[in-house]
Amino acid sequence: RKEVEQDPGPFNVPEGATVAFNCTYSNSASQSFFWYRQDCRKEPKLLMSVYSSGNEDGRFTAQLNRASQYISLLIRDSKLSDSATYLCVVSTSGTYKYIFGTGTRLKVLA
Amino acid sequence: EAGVAQSPRYKIIEKRQSVAFWCNPISGHATLYWYQQILGQGPKLLIQFQNNGVVDDSQLPKDRFSAERLKGVDSTLKIQPAKLEDSAVYLCASSAGTGGPNTEAFFGQGTRLTVV
């Protein structure tokens, strides 16, 4: 079983739609969680960290469920510019090791 | 603030040749990572340095890949000899190394390697 798993998609959604991605992780000692965004042929960039209580940044909401070992990302009112691959990242306690999921491709359609 | 610098941006080599990639992390960042990203997949961690010591290299194919980080700053990743399946983007990243939820890993633009 992979350490971090994501549905690869692609998710094709119309502009204005709400879309949600899930990510599961296998190591219960995981401590820090992130969502990165990667545009085509570009490097990954941090979208948002995921806090235990959940957090929101504009149209983006991240949630963490430690009991079930998954994190989620919700995008509301999708824009064309949201089209990208969204990578789930998990860091294990004490090692500062960042493990990436496969990524979920999102395409927002006009 | 200067970002993570990598070179070269692109490299095409024949199989069985050798190649080296260079990375200069953000100043003051203790942790440096090398990732391999094959098309359509997420980045796979090859090796992680904390200052100039190796923290994790469990997924580094040590029969052909090697990496070093001299004086805890710049790093080089070498492949010798290259195989066709090494064709990928090699990403270098650095972080302040505290590991908490506010510790972001910053990536360089990557080196796109094609082995023919």
Short mmCIF file of N, CA and C in Angstrom, two decimals, chain A residues 3 31-34 36 38 41-46 49-51 87 89 91 95-103, chain B residues 31 33 35 37 40-43 45 48 50 55-56 91 95 97-105 107-109 112:
data_model
loop_
_atom_site.label_atom_id
_atom_site.label_comp_id
_atom_site.label_asym_id
_atom_site.label_seq_id
_atom_site.Cartn_x
_atom_site.Cartn_y
_atom_site.Cartn_z
N GLU A 3 2.13 5.03 0.74
CA GLU A 3 2.04 5.82 1.96
C GLU A 3 0.97 6.90 1.85
N GLN A 31 2.47 13.80 10.90
CA GLN A 31 2.30 14.95 11.78
C GLN A 31 1.81 16.19 11.06
N SER A 32 2.32 16.40 9.86
CA SER A 32 2.00 17.63 9.14
C SER A 32 1.45 17.28 7.77
N PHE A 33 0.54 18.12 7.31
CA PHE A 33 -0.19 17.80 6.08
C PHE A 33 -0.31 19.07 5.24
N PHE A 34 -0.20 18.88 3.94
CA PHE A 34 -0.21 20.03 3.04
C PHE A 34 -0.92 19.67 1.75
N TYR A 36 -0.35 20.86 -2.18
CA TYR A 36 0.46 21.59 -3.14
C TYR A 36 -0.28 21.61 -4.47
N GLN A 38 0.37 21.94 -8.66
CA GLN A 38 1.39 21.85 -9.70
C GLN A 38 0.76 22.13 -11.06
N ARG A 41 4.09 21.24 -16.35
CA ARG A 41 5.51 21.48 -16.61
C ARG A 41 6.13 22.53 -15.68
N LYS A 42 5.52 22.68 -14.51
CA LYS A 42 6.06 23.59 -13.50
C LYS A 42 6.35 22.81 -12.22
N GLU A 43 7.04 23.49 -11.28
CA GLU A 43 7.31 22.84 -10.01
C GLU A 43 6.11 22.95 -9.08
N PRO A 44 6.00 22.04 -8.10
CA PRO A 44 4.91 22.15 -7.12
C PRO A 44 5.08 23.40 -6.25
N LYS A 45 3.95 23.99 -5.90
CA LYS A 45 3.97 25.14 -4.99
C LYS A 45 2.92 24.94 -3.91
N LEU A 46 3.23 25.39 -2.71
CA LEU A 46 2.32 25.22 -1.59
C LEU A 46 1.01 25.95 -1.84
N SER A 49 -1.37 24.71 4.06
CA SER A 49 -1.15 23.70 5.08
C SER A 49 -2.51 23.25 5.59
N VAL A 50 -2.54 22.08 6.21
CA VAL A 50 -3.79 21.55 6.75
C VAL A 50 -3.66 21.45 8.26
N TYR A 51 -4.50 22.16 8.98
CA TYR A 51 -4.44 22.17 10.42
C TYR A 51 -5.47 21.21 11.00
N LEU A 87 -1.61 18.08 -5.29
CA LEU A 87 -0.80 17.05 -4.65
C LEU A 87 -0.98 17.09 -3.14
N VAL A 89 0.40 16.09 0.48
CA VAL A 89 1.73 15.87 1.05
C VAL A 89 1.61 15.59 2.53
N SER A 91 3.89 14.67 6.10
CA SER A 91 5.21 14.67 6.73
C SER A 91 5.14 13.91 8.05
N THR A 95 11.01 13.39 11.24
CA THR A 95 11.91 13.18 10.10
C THR A 95 11.90 14.33 9.11
N TYR A 96 10.88 15.16 9.14
CA TYR A 96 10.71 16.26 8.18
C TYR A 96 10.66 15.73 6.75
N LYS A 97 10.29 14.46 6.60
CA LYS A 97 10.24 13.85 5.28
C LYS A 97 8.89 14.19 4.65
N TYR A 98 8.89 14.70 3.42
CA TYR A 98 7.68 15.06 2.73
C TYR A 98 7.36 13.98 1.70
N ILE A 99 6.24 13.30 1.90
CA ILE A 99 5.83 12.25 0.98
C ILE A 99 4.62 12.75 0.18
N PHE A 100 4.75 12.65 -1.13
CA PHE A 100 3.71 13.15 -2.02
C PHE A 100 2.79 12.02 -2.49
N GLY A 101 1.53 12.37 -2.67
CA GLY A 101 0.62 11.49 -3.37
C GLY A 101 0.84 11.62 -4.87
N THR A 102 0.10 10.83 -5.62
CA THR A 102 0.23 10.85 -7.08
C THR A 102 -0.30 12.14 -7.69
N GLY A 103 -1.21 12.78 -6.98
CA GLY A 103 -1.81 14.00 -7.49
C GLY A 103 -3.15 13.74 -8.13
N THR B 31 17.24 21.66 5.49
CA THR B 31 16.80 20.40 4.87
C THR B 31 16.74 20.54 3.35
N TYR B 33 15.98 18.24 -0.27
CA TYR B 33 15.38 17.02 -0.82
C TYR B 33 15.67 16.94 -2.32
N TYR B 35 13.84 14.89 -5.47
CA TYR B 35 12.70 14.09 -5.88
C TYR B 35 12.83 13.74 -7.36
N GLN B 37 10.31 12.91 -10.52
CA GLN B 37 8.91 12.94 -10.93
C GLN B 37 8.79 12.43 -12.36
N GLY B 40 3.08 12.09 -15.13
CA GLY B 40 1.80 11.55 -14.68
C GLY B 40 1.81 11.03 -13.26
N GLN B 41 2.95 11.15 -12.59
CA GLN B 41 3.04 10.67 -11.21
C GLN B 41 3.42 11.82 -10.27
N GLY B 42 3.24 11.57 -8.97
CA GLY B 42 3.68 12.54 -8.00
C GLY B 42 5.18 12.44 -7.78
N PRO B 43 5.79 13.47 -7.19
CA PRO B 43 7.23 13.42 -6.90
C PRO B 43 7.55 12.28 -5.93
N LEU B 45 10.40 10.80 -3.40
CA LEU B 45 11.59 11.21 -2.66
C LEU B 45 12.74 10.25 -2.92
N GLN B 48 17.06 12.71 1.23
CA GLN B 48 16.82 13.89 2.07
C GLN B 48 18.07 14.13 2.92
N GLN B 50 19.78 16.58 5.98
CA GLN B 50 19.61 17.55 7.06
C GLN B 50 21.01 18.11 7.29
N VAL B 55 19.43 11.93 5.86
CA VAL B 55 18.34 11.52 6.76
C VAL B 55 17.64 10.28 6.22
N ASP B 56 17.41 10.29 4.91
CA ASP B 56 16.69 9.17 4.28
C ASP B 56 17.15 9.03 2.85
N LEU B 91 13.59 17.10 -9.22
CA LEU B 91 13.24 18.31 -8.48
C LEU B 91 14.06 18.37 -7.20
N SER B 95 13.75 23.21 2.81
CA SER B 95 12.86 23.75 3.84
C SER B 95 13.70 24.11 5.05
N GLY B 97 13.22 23.06 7.85
CA GLY B 97 13.53 21.82 8.55
C GLY B 97 12.95 21.66 9.93
N THR B 98 11.94 22.45 10.27
CA THR B 98 11.36 22.27 11.59
C THR B 98 10.23 21.25 11.58
N GLY B 99 9.70 20.97 10.40
CA GLY B 99 8.73 19.90 10.25
C GLY B 99 7.32 20.21 10.69
N GLY B 100 7.06 21.38 11.17
CA GLY B 100 5.72 21.67 11.63
C GLY B 100 4.79 22.06 10.50
N PRO B 101 3.53 22.35 10.80
CA PRO B 101 2.56 22.67 9.75
C PRO B 101 2.87 23.95 9.00
N ASN B 102 3.73 24.79 9.54
CA ASN B 102 4.08 26.01 8.84
C ASN B 102 5.40 25.89 8.08
N THR B 103 5.94 24.69 8.00
CA THR B 103 7.22 24.50 7.32
C THR B 103 6.94 24.12 5.88
N GLU B 104 7.13 25.07 5.02
CA GLU B 104 6.89 24.84 3.60
C GLU B 104 8.16 24.34 2.94
N ALA B 105 8.01 23.41 2.01
CA ALA B 105 9.12 22.98 1.17
C ALA B 105 9.04 23.78 -0.13
N PHE B 107 10.39 24.48 -3.97
CA PHE B 107 10.96 23.69 -5.05
C PHE B 107 11.69 24.55 -6.06
N GLY B 108 12.74 23.98 -6.64
CA GLY B 108 13.34 24.57 -7.82
C GLY B 108 12.53 24.21 -9.05
N GLN B 109 12.93 24.74 -10.19
CA GLN B 109 12.18 24.51 -11.43
C GLN B 109 12.39 23.11 -11.99
N ARG B 112 14.81 18.53 -16.41
CA ARG B 112 14.10 17.52 -17.22
C ARG B 112 15.14 16.67 -17.93
#
